[in-house]
Coordinates of C-alpha atoms and ligand atoms in Angstrom, one line a residue:
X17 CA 7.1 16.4 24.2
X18 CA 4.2 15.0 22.2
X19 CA 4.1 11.2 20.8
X20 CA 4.9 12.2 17.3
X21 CA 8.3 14.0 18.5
X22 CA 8.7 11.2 21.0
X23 CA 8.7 8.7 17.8
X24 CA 10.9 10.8 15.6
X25 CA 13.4 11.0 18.1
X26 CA 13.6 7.3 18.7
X27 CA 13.3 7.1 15.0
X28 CA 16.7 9.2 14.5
X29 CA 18.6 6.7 17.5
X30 CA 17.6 3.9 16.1
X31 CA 15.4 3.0 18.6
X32 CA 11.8 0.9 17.0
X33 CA 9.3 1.2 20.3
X34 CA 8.8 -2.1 21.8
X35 CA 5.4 -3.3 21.7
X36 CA 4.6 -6.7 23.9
X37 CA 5.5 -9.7 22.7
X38 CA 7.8 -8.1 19.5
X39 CA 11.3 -9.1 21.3
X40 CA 13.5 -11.7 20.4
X41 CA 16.1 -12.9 22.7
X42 CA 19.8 -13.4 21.9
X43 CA 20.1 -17.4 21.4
X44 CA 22.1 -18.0 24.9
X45 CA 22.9 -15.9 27.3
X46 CA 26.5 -16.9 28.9
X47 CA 26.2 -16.5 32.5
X48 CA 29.3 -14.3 34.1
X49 CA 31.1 -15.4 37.1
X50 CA 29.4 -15.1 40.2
X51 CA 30.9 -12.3 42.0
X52 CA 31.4 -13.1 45.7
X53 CA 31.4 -10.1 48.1
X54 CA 28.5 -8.1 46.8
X55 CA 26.6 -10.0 49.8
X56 CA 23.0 -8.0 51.0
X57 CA 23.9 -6.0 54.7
X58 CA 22.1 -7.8 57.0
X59 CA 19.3 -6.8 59.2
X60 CA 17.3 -5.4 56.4
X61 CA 16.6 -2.6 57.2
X62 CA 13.9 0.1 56.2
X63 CA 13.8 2.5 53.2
X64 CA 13.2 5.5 55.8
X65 CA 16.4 4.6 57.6
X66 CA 18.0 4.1 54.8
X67 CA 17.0 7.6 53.4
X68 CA 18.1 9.5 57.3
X69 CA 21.1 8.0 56.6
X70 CA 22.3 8.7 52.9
X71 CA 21.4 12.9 53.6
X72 CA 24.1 13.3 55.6
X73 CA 26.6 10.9 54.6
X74 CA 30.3 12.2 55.6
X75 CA 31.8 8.7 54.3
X76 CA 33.6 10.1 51.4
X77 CA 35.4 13.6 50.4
X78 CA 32.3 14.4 47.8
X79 CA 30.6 15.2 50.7
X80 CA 32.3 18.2 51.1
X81 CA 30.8 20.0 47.1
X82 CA 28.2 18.3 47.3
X83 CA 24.8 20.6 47.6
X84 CA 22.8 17.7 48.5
X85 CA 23.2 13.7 48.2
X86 CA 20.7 12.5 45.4
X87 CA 19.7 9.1 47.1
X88 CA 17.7 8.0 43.5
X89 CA 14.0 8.2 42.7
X90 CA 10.8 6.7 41.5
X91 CA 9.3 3.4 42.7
X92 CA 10.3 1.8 45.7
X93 CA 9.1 -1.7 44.7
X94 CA 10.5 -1.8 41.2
X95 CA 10.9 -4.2 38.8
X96 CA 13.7 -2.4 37.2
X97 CA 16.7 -0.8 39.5
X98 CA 18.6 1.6 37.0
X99 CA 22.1 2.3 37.9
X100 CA 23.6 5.4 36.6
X101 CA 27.5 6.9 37.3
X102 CA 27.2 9.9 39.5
X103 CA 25.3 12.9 39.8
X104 CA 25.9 16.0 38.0
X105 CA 25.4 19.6 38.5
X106 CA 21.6 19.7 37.6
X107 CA 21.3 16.1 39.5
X108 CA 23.1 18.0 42.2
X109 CA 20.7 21.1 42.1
X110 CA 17.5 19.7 42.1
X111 CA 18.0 16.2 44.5
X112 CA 17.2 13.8 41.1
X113 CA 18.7 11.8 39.6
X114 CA 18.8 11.9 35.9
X115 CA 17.7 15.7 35.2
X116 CA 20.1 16.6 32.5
X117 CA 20.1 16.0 29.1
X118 CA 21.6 12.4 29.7
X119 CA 18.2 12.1 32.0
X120 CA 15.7 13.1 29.0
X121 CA 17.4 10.6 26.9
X122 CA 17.1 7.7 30.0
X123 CA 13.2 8.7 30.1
X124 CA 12.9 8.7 26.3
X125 CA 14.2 5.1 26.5
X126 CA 12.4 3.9 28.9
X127 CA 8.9 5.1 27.3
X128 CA 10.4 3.4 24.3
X129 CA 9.8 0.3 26.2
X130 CA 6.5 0.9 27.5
X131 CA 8.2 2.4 30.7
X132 CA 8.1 5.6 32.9
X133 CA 9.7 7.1 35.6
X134 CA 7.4 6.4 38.0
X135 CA 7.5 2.9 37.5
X136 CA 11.1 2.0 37.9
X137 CA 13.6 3.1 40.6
X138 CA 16.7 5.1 39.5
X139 CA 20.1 5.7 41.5
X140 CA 23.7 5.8 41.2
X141 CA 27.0 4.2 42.3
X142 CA 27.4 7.3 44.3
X143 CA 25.1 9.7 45.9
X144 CA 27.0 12.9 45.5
X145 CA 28.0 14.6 42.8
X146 CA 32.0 14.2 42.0
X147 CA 33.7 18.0 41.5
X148 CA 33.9 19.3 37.6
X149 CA 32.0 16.4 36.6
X150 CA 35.2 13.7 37.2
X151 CA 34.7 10.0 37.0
X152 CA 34.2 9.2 40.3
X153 CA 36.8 7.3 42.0
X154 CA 37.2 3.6 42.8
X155 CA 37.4 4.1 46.5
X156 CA 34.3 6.6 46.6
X157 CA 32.6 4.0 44.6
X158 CA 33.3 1.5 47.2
X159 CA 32.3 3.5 49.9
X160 CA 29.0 4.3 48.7
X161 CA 28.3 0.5 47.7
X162 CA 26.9 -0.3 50.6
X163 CA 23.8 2.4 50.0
X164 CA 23.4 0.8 46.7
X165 CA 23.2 -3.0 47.8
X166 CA 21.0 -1.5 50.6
X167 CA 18.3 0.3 48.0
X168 CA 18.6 -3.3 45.9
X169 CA 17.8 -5.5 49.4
X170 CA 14.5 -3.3 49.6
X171 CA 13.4 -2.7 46.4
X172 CA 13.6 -6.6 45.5
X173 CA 13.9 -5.6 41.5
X174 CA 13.6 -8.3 38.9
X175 CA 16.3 -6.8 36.9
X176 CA 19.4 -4.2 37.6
X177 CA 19.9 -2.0 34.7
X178 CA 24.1 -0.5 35.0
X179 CA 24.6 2.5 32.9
X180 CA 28.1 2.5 32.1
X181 CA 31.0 1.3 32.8
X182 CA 31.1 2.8 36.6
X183 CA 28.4 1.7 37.5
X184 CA 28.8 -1.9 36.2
X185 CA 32.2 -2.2 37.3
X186 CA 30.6 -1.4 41.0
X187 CA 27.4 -3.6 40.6
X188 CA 29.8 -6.6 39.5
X189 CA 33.3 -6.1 41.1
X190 CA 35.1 -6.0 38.1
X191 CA 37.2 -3.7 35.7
X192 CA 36.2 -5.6 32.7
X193 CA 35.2 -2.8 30.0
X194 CA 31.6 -2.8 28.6
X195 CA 32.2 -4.2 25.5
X196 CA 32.7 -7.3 27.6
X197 CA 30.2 -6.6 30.3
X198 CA 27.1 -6.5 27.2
X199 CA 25.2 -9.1 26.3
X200 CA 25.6 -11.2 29.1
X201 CA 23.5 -12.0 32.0
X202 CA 25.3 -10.8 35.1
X203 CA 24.4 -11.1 38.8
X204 CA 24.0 -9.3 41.5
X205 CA 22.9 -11.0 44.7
X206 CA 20.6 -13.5 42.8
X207 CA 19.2 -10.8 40.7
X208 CA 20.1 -10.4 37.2
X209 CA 22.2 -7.5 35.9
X210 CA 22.6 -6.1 32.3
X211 CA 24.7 -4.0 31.2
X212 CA 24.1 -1.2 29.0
X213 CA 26.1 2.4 27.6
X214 CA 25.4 5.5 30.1
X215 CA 22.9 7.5 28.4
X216 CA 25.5 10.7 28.0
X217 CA 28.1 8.1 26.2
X218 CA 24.9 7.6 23.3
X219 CA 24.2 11.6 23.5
X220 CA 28.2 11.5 21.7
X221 CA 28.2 8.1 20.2
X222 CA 25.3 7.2 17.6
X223 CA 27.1 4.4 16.5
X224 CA 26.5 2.8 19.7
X225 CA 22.3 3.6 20.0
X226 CA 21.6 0.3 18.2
X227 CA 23.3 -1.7 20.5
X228 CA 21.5 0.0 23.6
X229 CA 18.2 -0.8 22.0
X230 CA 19.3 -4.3 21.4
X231 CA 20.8 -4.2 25.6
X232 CA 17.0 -2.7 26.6
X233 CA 15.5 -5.5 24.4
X234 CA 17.5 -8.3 25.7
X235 CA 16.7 -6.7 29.7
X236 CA 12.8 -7.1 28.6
X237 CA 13.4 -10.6 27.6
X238 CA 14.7 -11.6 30.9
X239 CA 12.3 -9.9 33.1
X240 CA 9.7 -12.1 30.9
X241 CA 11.5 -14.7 32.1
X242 CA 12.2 -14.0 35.4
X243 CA 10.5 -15.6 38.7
X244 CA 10.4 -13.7 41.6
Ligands
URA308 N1 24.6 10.9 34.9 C1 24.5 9.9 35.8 O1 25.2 8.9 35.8 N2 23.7 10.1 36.8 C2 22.9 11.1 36.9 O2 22.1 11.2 37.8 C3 23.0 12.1 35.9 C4 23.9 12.0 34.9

């Protein structure tokens, strides 16, 4: 896709591209509640290990459709960890997360703000890809939790991006709705979390593009802010 497609398309969600130093921060940020047993596995251990042990995970029953477990991609010492649901079929295929249409739109975004792929790391709440595309369930969700709080203890990011409800109601131990969950600086192990509609969600729902932009906006401002 060339730039002036690239523009037009962000044009039609809504979406101005962020240049440096043109965001302005909500006023205050409430702080949620701390959420106490999201607490890093200890040792540390290595990304490798990590990896040998997420391809043949039996933990859960979506092992058994699964073709492979999509473990996440991109860079291992990201700023930005991007939480997604679950994989789907093309996820599913191809080992990636974020290959379908919902994926384009994710990449779209990002570039809107001066992002790619490369750059961040992007997973989900679970590895495998739930049969005919279902939600996946709470107690898969908690089995795979481990792998996520895992990738997060070695990528260090400076911000946790959760797309959609699953995966912020994983990342904060909650079953608040996202309505509730925007807006606010969460955490996650010291690390902030925002919260943000899954890219497939704004594929249906233009109504709610504006408010995505103004969640990826409010994520940049913090990430200004942030110390490591
Ligand atoms: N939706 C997700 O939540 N994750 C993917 O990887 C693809 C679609």
């Amino acid at each position: 896709m060339d730039n002036a497609t690239r523009l037009q398309y962000l044009e039609a969600m809504g979406i101005d591209v962020w240049l440096p130093g043109t965001v302005t921060a909500p006023k205050q940020a409430p702080v949620s509640d701390a959420i106490a047993d999201n607490t890093l596995p200890e040792p540390i251990d290595s990304w490798e290990a990590l990896q040998a042990e997420v391809a043949p995970c039996t933990l859960c029953g979506l092992c058994e459709n699964r073709t492979q477990t999509v473990f996440g991609s991109g860079n291992k010492n990201a700023d930005w960890l991007i939480v997604g649901e679950a994989p789907g079929q093309n996820e599913d295929r191809q080992g990636v997360p974020f290959v379908g249409k919902a994926g384009q739109l994710l990449t779209e975004i990002l570039r809107a703000i001066d992002l790619d792929r490369e750059q961040v790391f992007i997973t989900n709440a679970v590895k495998c890809r739930p049969p005919d595309n279902r939600e996946p369930k709470s107690t898969e969700v908690e089995t795979c939790k481990a792998y996520l709080l895992r990738q997060q203890a070695l990528i260090k990011p400076k911000i946790i991006l959760a797309l959609g409800h699953v995966a912020a109601q994983a990342l904060l131990n909650t079953d608040e709705p996202i309505a509730e969950l925007r807006g606010k600086i969460h955490t996650l192990n010291d690390t902030p979390v925002v919260v943000t509609y899954h890219p497939a969600h704004l594929l249906r729902s233009s109504l709610d593009k504006r408010k995505a932009w103004a969640d990826l906006k409010f994520a940049m401002q913090i990430i200004k802010n942030h110390q490591r």
